[in-house]
Short mmCIF file of C-alpha atoms and ligand atoms in Angstrom, two decimals:
data_model
loop_
_atom_site.label_atom_id
_atom_site.label_comp_id
_atom_site.label_asym_id
_atom_site.label_seq_id
_atom_site.Cartn_x
_atom_site.Cartn_y
_atom_site.Cartn_z
CA MET A 1 8.06 19.75 -13.63
CA THR A 2 8.68 18.88 -9.97
CA ARG A 3 11.96 17.47 -8.65
CA ILE A 4 11.07 14.45 -6.58
CA ALA A 5 13.08 12.20 -4.28
CA PHE A 6 11.30 8.82 -4.49
CA ILE A 7 12.30 6.29 -1.84
CA GLY A 8 10.98 2.71 -1.92
CA LEU A 9 10.46 1.20 -5.38
CA GLY A 10 8.73 -2.09 -4.57
CA ASN A 11 5.52 -3.56 -5.95
CA MET A 12 3.74 -0.23 -5.44
CA GLY A 13 6.50 2.38 -5.41
CA GLY A 14 8.00 1.13 -8.71
CA PRO A 15 4.90 1.72 -10.86
CA MET A 16 4.01 4.92 -8.94
CA ALA A 17 7.45 6.35 -9.73
CA ALA A 18 7.02 5.26 -13.36
CA ASN A 19 3.77 7.25 -13.62
CA LEU A 20 5.41 10.38 -12.18
CA LEU A 21 8.18 10.02 -14.76
CA LYS A 22 5.59 9.60 -17.52
CA ALA A 23 3.95 12.82 -16.34
CA GLY A 24 7.25 14.65 -16.93
CA HIS A 25 8.60 14.99 -13.39
CA ALA A 26 12.29 14.59 -12.54
CA LEU A 27 12.94 11.75 -10.09
CA ARG A 28 15.98 10.78 -8.05
CA VAL A 29 15.16 7.24 -6.95
CA PHE A 30 16.42 4.99 -4.16
CA ASP A 31 15.66 1.49 -2.91
CA LEU A 32 17.72 -0.99 -0.92
CA VAL A 33 17.25 -3.45 -3.81
CA PRO A 34 19.50 -2.45 -6.73
CA GLY A 35 17.22 -4.15 -9.27
CA ALA A 36 14.32 -1.93 -8.21
CA VAL A 37 16.48 1.18 -8.76
CA ALA A 38 17.58 -0.14 -12.16
CA ALA A 39 13.95 -0.64 -13.21
CA ALA A 40 13.12 2.98 -12.30
CA VAL A 41 16.24 4.23 -14.11
CA ALA A 42 15.07 2.37 -17.22
CA GLN A 43 11.89 4.49 -17.03
CA GLY A 44 13.89 7.75 -16.88
CA GLY A 45 14.72 8.15 -13.18
CA VAL A 46 18.16 9.09 -11.87
CA ALA A 47 19.73 6.53 -9.53
CA ALA A 48 20.62 7.80 -6.05
CA THR A 49 23.20 5.99 -3.96
CA SER A 50 21.30 6.46 -0.69
CA ALA A 51 18.08 7.98 0.61
CA ARG A 52 20.07 11.11 1.52
CA ASP A 53 21.54 11.29 -1.94
CA ALA A 54 18.03 11.11 -3.41
CA LEU A 55 17.13 14.35 -1.59
CA GLU A 56 19.49 16.51 -3.62
CA GLY A 57 17.51 19.46 -5.01
CA ALA A 58 14.16 17.87 -4.17
CA ASP A 59 10.96 19.94 -4.02
CA VAL A 60 9.03 16.88 -2.86
CA VAL A 61 10.02 13.70 -1.01
CA ILE A 62 7.85 10.62 -1.51
CA SER A 63 8.35 7.42 0.47
CA MET A 64 6.66 4.06 -0.15
CA LEU A 65 8.07 1.58 2.37
CA PRO A 66 6.71 -1.62 3.91
CA ALA A 67 5.89 -0.76 7.53
CA SER A 68 6.13 1.67 10.48
CA ARG A 69 9.64 0.70 11.46
CA HIS A 70 11.00 1.38 7.98
CA VAL A 71 9.37 4.81 7.83
CA GLU A 72 10.48 5.73 11.33
CA ALA A 73 14.05 4.62 10.56
CA LEU A 74 14.11 6.46 7.22
CA TYR A 75 13.11 9.81 8.71
CA LEU A 76 14.09 9.65 12.39
CA GLY A 77 16.66 6.82 12.70
CA GLU A 78 20.40 7.16 13.28
CA GLN A 79 20.99 7.37 9.54
CA GLY A 80 17.66 9.18 9.12
CA ILE A 81 17.11 11.86 6.49
CA LEU A 82 15.21 14.39 8.63
CA ASP A 83 18.10 16.88 8.85
CA ALA A 84 18.84 16.57 5.13
CA ILE A 85 15.38 17.32 3.71
CA PRO A 86 15.68 20.55 1.68
CA ALA A 87 13.98 23.59 3.22
CA ASN A 88 10.44 24.12 1.90
CA ALA A 89 10.23 20.57 0.56
CA LEU A 90 6.91 18.78 0.89
CA VAL A 91 7.11 15.27 2.36
CA ILE A 92 4.53 12.65 1.38
CA ASP A 93 4.60 9.20 2.94
CA CYS A 94 2.42 6.76 0.99
CA SER A 95 3.26 3.67 3.08
CA THR A 96 0.58 2.08 5.25
CA ILE A 97 1.79 2.49 8.83
CA ALA A 98 0.54 3.03 12.39
CA PRO A 99 -1.33 6.33 12.73
CA ALA A 100 0.78 7.15 15.82
CA VAL A 101 4.03 6.73 13.86
CA ALA A 102 2.67 8.87 11.02
CA LYS A 103 1.91 11.62 13.54
CA LYS A 104 5.31 11.30 15.21
CA VAL A 105 7.22 11.60 11.92
CA SER A 106 4.98 14.44 10.75
CA GLU A 107 5.55 16.36 13.99
CA ALA A 108 9.32 16.03 13.57
CA VAL A 109 9.14 17.17 9.93
CA THR A 110 6.81 20.10 10.62
CA ALA A 111 8.97 21.14 13.60
CA ARG A 112 11.71 21.73 11.03
CA GLY A 113 9.37 23.96 9.03
CA MET A 114 8.45 21.52 6.26
CA ALA A 115 4.98 20.16 5.50
CA MET A 116 4.11 16.46 5.61
CA LEU A 117 1.15 14.38 4.49
CA ASP A 118 0.29 10.78 5.24
CA ALA A 119 -1.14 9.56 1.95
CA PRO A 120 -1.57 5.78 2.00
CA VAL A 121 -3.12 4.29 -1.10
CA SER A 122 -5.71 1.78 -2.16
CA GLY A 123 -6.05 0.07 -5.52
CA GLY A 124 -3.36 -2.59 -5.47
CA THR A 125 -0.49 -3.13 -7.86
CA ALA A 126 -2.87 -2.99 -10.84
CA GLY A 127 -4.07 0.46 -9.69
CA ALA A 128 -0.47 1.59 -9.16
CA ALA A 129 0.46 0.51 -12.70
CA ALA A 130 -2.64 2.06 -14.28
CA GLY A 131 -2.33 5.31 -12.29
CA THR A 132 -5.79 4.81 -10.80
CA LEU A 133 -4.92 4.63 -7.10
CA THR A 134 -7.06 6.15 -4.39
CA PHE A 135 -5.07 8.43 -2.07
CA ILE A 136 -6.31 8.66 1.51
CA VAL A 137 -4.77 11.81 2.88
CA GLY A 138 -4.15 13.16 6.37
CA GLY A 139 -2.51 16.55 6.93
CA ALA A 140 -2.92 20.24 6.22
CA GLU A 141 -5.14 21.43 3.36
CA GLU A 142 -2.39 23.70 1.89
CA ALA A 143 0.03 20.77 1.77
CA LEU A 144 -2.55 18.65 -0.02
CA GLU A 145 -3.11 21.41 -2.59
CA ARG A 146 0.63 21.34 -3.33
CA ALA A 147 0.57 17.55 -3.59
CA ARG A 148 -2.58 17.30 -5.71
CA PRO A 149 -0.94 17.41 -9.20
CA LEU A 150 1.53 14.69 -8.20
CA LEU A 151 -1.10 12.49 -6.57
CA GLY A 152 -3.22 13.03 -9.69
CA ALA A 153 -0.41 11.61 -11.85
CA MET A 154 -0.49 8.40 -9.78
CA GLY A 155 -4.15 8.12 -8.89
CA ARG A 156 -7.73 8.90 -9.75
CA ASN A 157 -9.33 9.63 -6.37
CA ILE A 158 -8.01 11.82 -3.57
CA PHE A 159 -9.76 11.88 -0.19
CA HIS A 160 -8.77 14.37 2.50
CA VAL A 161 -9.96 12.64 5.65
CA GLY A 162 -8.47 14.84 8.40
CA GLY A 163 -5.26 15.94 10.08
CA SER A 164 -1.98 14.10 10.41
CA GLY A 165 -2.48 10.34 10.93
CA ALA A 166 -6.12 10.40 9.77
CA GLY A 167 -5.18 9.00 6.35
CA GLN A 168 -3.70 5.97 8.07
CA VAL A 169 -6.79 5.41 10.24
CA ALA A 170 -9.05 5.51 7.17
CA LYS A 171 -6.73 3.19 5.25
CA LEU A 172 -6.80 0.64 8.09
CA CYS A 173 -10.61 0.72 8.11
CA ASN A 174 -10.61 -0.02 4.37
CA ASN A 175 -8.06 -2.82 4.62
CA MET A 176 -9.80 -4.47 7.55
CA ALA A 177 -12.94 -4.70 5.41
CA LEU A 178 -10.87 -5.98 2.47
CA GLY A 179 -9.13 -8.62 4.60
CA VAL A 180 -12.44 -10.00 5.85
CA ILE A 181 -14.06 -9.89 2.39
CA MET A 182 -11.14 -11.69 0.71
CA ALA A 183 -11.11 -14.45 3.33
CA VAL A 184 -14.84 -15.07 3.12
CA THR A 185 -14.82 -14.91 -0.70
CA GLY A 186 -12.19 -17.66 -0.66
CA GLU A 187 -14.40 -19.71 1.65
CA ALA A 188 -17.42 -19.19 -0.60
CA LEU A 189 -15.56 -20.28 -3.75
CA ALA A 190 -14.09 -23.30 -1.94
CA LEU A 191 -17.55 -24.28 -0.69
CA GLY A 192 -18.99 -24.05 -4.20
CA ALA A 193 -16.10 -25.99 -5.71
CA ALA A 194 -16.50 -28.74 -3.08
CA HIS A 195 -20.09 -29.09 -4.38
CA GLY A 196 -18.81 -29.44 -7.92
CA LEU A 197 -19.45 -25.86 -9.09
CA ASP A 198 -17.09 -24.15 -11.49
CA PRO A 199 -15.40 -21.34 -9.48
CA ALA A 200 -15.30 -19.17 -12.63
CA VAL A 201 -19.06 -19.41 -13.16
CA LEU A 202 -19.68 -18.94 -9.44
CA SER A 203 -17.46 -15.83 -9.52
CA GLN A 204 -19.22 -14.41 -12.59
CA MET A 205 -22.57 -14.87 -10.86
CA MET A 206 -21.34 -13.31 -7.61
CA ALA A 207 -19.80 -10.39 -9.50
CA VAL A 208 -23.28 -9.28 -10.61
CA SER A 209 -25.02 -10.30 -7.38
CA THR A 210 -24.97 -9.09 -3.79
CA GLY A 211 -21.78 -10.97 -2.97
CA ARG A 212 -19.80 -8.86 -5.43
CA SER A 213 -16.58 -7.20 -4.33
CA TRP A 214 -13.05 -6.34 -5.45
CA ALA A 215 -12.21 -9.92 -4.40
CA THR A 216 -14.63 -11.44 -6.91
CA GLU A 217 -14.12 -8.92 -9.72
CA VAL A 218 -10.48 -7.79 -9.69
CA CYS A 219 -8.36 -9.96 -7.42
CA ASN A 220 -10.26 -13.24 -7.55
CA PRO A 221 -8.48 -15.75 -5.28
CA TRP A 222 -9.20 -18.85 -7.39
CA PRO A 223 -6.39 -19.59 -9.89
CA GLY A 224 -7.39 -19.12 -13.51
CA VAL A 225 -10.66 -17.27 -12.90
CA LEU A 226 -9.16 -13.86 -13.77
CA GLU A 227 -6.13 -13.87 -16.01
CA ASN A 228 -4.58 -10.75 -14.44
CA ALA A 229 -5.17 -11.64 -10.79
CA PRO A 230 -2.18 -12.72 -8.64
CA ALA A 231 -3.90 -16.12 -8.12
CA SER A 232 -3.35 -16.84 -11.83
CA ARG A 233 0.41 -16.27 -11.57
CA GLY A 234 1.14 -18.30 -8.46
CA TYR A 235 -0.04 -15.52 -6.10
CA THR A 236 2.96 -13.34 -6.99
CA GLY A 237 3.21 -9.60 -7.64
CA GLY A 238 0.24 -8.46 -5.56
CA PHE A 239 -0.41 -7.32 -2.00
CA GLY A 240 1.64 -9.56 0.27
CA ASN A 241 -0.09 -11.72 2.89
CA ASP A 242 2.24 -10.35 5.53
CA LEU A 243 1.40 -6.75 4.56
CA MET A 244 -2.29 -7.55 5.10
CA LEU A 245 -1.34 -9.22 8.40
CA LYS A 246 0.50 -6.03 9.36
CA ASP A 247 -2.50 -3.86 8.49
CA LEU A 248 -4.88 -6.04 10.51
CA GLY A 249 -2.47 -5.82 13.45
CA LEU A 250 -2.51 -2.02 13.08
CA ALA A 251 -6.32 -2.10 12.95
CA ALA A 252 -6.38 -4.18 16.15
CA GLU A 253 -4.06 -1.67 17.85
CA ALA A 254 -6.19 1.22 16.63
CA ALA A 255 -9.33 -0.54 17.91
CA MET A 256 -7.79 -1.11 21.33
CA GLY A 257 -6.81 2.54 21.51
CA VAL A 258 -10.46 3.60 21.44
CA GLY A 259 -12.10 0.49 22.91
CA ALA A 260 -13.74 -0.50 19.60
CA ALA A 261 -14.88 -4.11 19.05
CA ILE A 262 -13.67 -5.63 15.75
CA PRO A 263 -14.43 -9.36 16.08
CA LEU A 264 -14.29 -10.07 12.34
CA GLY A 265 -11.14 -8.00 11.90
CA GLU A 266 -9.46 -9.98 14.68
CA LEU A 267 -10.61 -13.29 13.17
CA ALA A 268 -9.26 -12.26 9.79
CA ARG A 269 -5.93 -11.28 11.38
CA ASN A 270 -5.66 -14.81 12.73
CA LEU A 271 -6.45 -16.32 9.31
CA TYR A 272 -3.67 -14.30 7.64
CA ALA A 273 -1.32 -15.26 10.50
CA LEU A 274 -2.11 -18.96 9.83
CA ASN A 275 -1.58 -18.41 6.10
CA SER A 276 1.80 -16.87 6.88
CA LYS A 277 2.75 -19.81 9.12
CA ALA A 278 1.80 -22.15 6.27
CA GLY A 279 4.62 -20.54 4.27
CA ARG A 280 2.61 -18.07 2.21
CA GLY A 281 3.62 -14.83 3.96
CA GLY A 282 5.35 -13.49 0.84
CA LEU A 283 2.54 -14.45 -1.52
CA ASP A 284 -0.46 -12.31 -2.40
CA PHE A 285 -2.98 -12.15 0.44
CA SER A 286 -5.63 -13.83 -1.74
CA SER A 287 -3.65 -17.05 -1.11
CA VAL A 288 -5.58 -17.14 2.20
CA ILE A 289 -8.06 -19.21 0.12
CA LYS A 290 -5.60 -22.10 0.56
CA LEU A 291 -6.79 -22.45 4.16
CA ALA A 292 -10.25 -23.31 2.81
CA ALA A 293 -9.15 -25.12 -0.38
CA PRO A 294 -5.73 -26.60 0.42
CA GLY A 295 -5.66 -28.93 -2.58
CA GLU A 296 -6.30 -26.29 -5.25
P1 NAD B 301 7.27 -3.96 -1.21
O1 NAD B 301 7.81 -4.78 -0.11
O2 NAD B 301 7.04 -4.56 -2.56
O3 NAD B 301 8.19 -2.65 -1.43
C1 NAD B 301 8.79 -1.93 -0.41
C2 NAD B 301 10.14 -1.47 -0.93
O4 NAD B 301 10.76 -0.64 0.06
C3 NAD B 301 11.12 -2.62 -1.20
O5 NAD B 301 11.56 -2.54 -2.55
C4 NAD B 301 12.24 -2.39 -0.20
O6 NAD B 301 13.51 -2.76 -0.69
C5 NAD B 301 12.15 -0.90 0.00
N1 NAD B 301 12.76 -0.40 1.23
C6 NAD B 301 12.61 -0.84 2.49
N2 NAD B 301 13.31 -0.09 3.35
C7 NAD B 301 13.93 0.87 2.60
C8 NAD B 301 14.80 1.94 2.90
N3 NAD B 301 15.20 2.22 4.13
N4 NAD B 301 15.23 2.71 1.88
C9 NAD B 301 14.85 2.46 0.61
N5 NAD B 301 14.03 1.45 0.26
C10 NAD B 301 13.58 0.66 1.25
O7 NAD B 301 5.90 -3.35 -0.65
P2 NAD B 301 4.71 -2.72 -1.49
O8 NAD B 301 3.77 -3.81 -1.89
O9 NAD B 301 5.27 -1.81 -2.53
O10 NAD B 301 3.97 -1.87 -0.35
C11 NAD B 301 4.52 -0.65 0.12
C12 NAD B 301 3.49 -0.05 1.10
O11 NAD B 301 2.25 0.15 0.41
C13 NAD B 301 3.18 -0.95 2.31
O12 NAD B 301 3.03 -0.15 3.44
C14 NAD B 301 1.87 -1.61 1.91
O13 NAD B 301 1.11 -1.98 3.06
C15 NAD B 301 1.21 -0.53 1.11
N6 NAD B 301 0.25 -0.98 0.08
C16 NAD B 301 0.54 -2.04 -0.73
C17 NAD B 301 -0.40 -2.44 -1.68
C18 NAD B 301 -0.14 -3.61 -2.60
O14 NAD B 301 -1.08 -4.05 -3.28
N7 NAD B 301 1.08 -4.14 -2.68
C19 NAD B 301 -1.60 -1.74 -1.82
C20 NAD B 301 -1.84 -0.63 -1.02
C21 NAD B 301 -0.90 -0.26 -0.07
#
């Protein structure tokens, strides 16, 4: 049994914390949203009154926050927890953030003698709930060995891709591909529907053909095609459009840093920006299909 401070209990962090509780670990949980804390308490967690309070007695600190600024503020901000992390604790940030910020926070944590991993995830809210996430890890091998049993309680695949910040780079590469694939899958289904095809039949065909992807098979953007996809519940409860927009912005920054050309990634970033401006920033990113099929 590991004593864990779990900070950030949103669409991903909530079910991840629930799986750690199910595996028998002791969690002190904190989120700015009281309802999110209450949900984790109902699963067996102990409510903390602040991020600092969550750290009491922790062997491991796990954070799952929206973006770079939240992670930087949590660890290094004026009210930051850096000086309150128990000695010898292992820190694991699972948020998707800028590689440079991951490195900066990790340097500050390791300078105090603790180990830190960047361990962003892939697999969506369904993967978080089912405990089948993929962890994409940057940091020291020994730290990963310590983290492995906990990551194994929340996920199925663990990839060690390099040193601090490398997990974030790999995650951005994955999400850039996902962002492009989702947008073009939406276009393909809208094109077929405009020709009178049934998007469900078109999706079933694509799912066993060369156009298959996570977007056709798991998170199909057309409402009603897959019962459990966000599209079938008003695009709620998935991976927010604005989180995808953030990731594509991070990919663009990362590309500029090394002079890489990512024309499709940049185009996709603009599509998700337009989708956000159309009022769908808080909805699942598969709602980008509305740009191609506004009436559906
Ligand atoms: P979310 O917005 O649902 O949850 C984030 C939670 O963090 C919220 O509950 C918020 O209240 C809380 N929070 C923010 N600042 C805080 C602070 N200082 N202290 C405590 N709590 C704080 O986001 P999410 O969908 O759970 O995503 C979290 C991260 O995981 C993001 O970086 C996202 O890019 C990444 N991610 C999401 C998905 C997905 O499908 N949703 C998939 C893979 C990766």
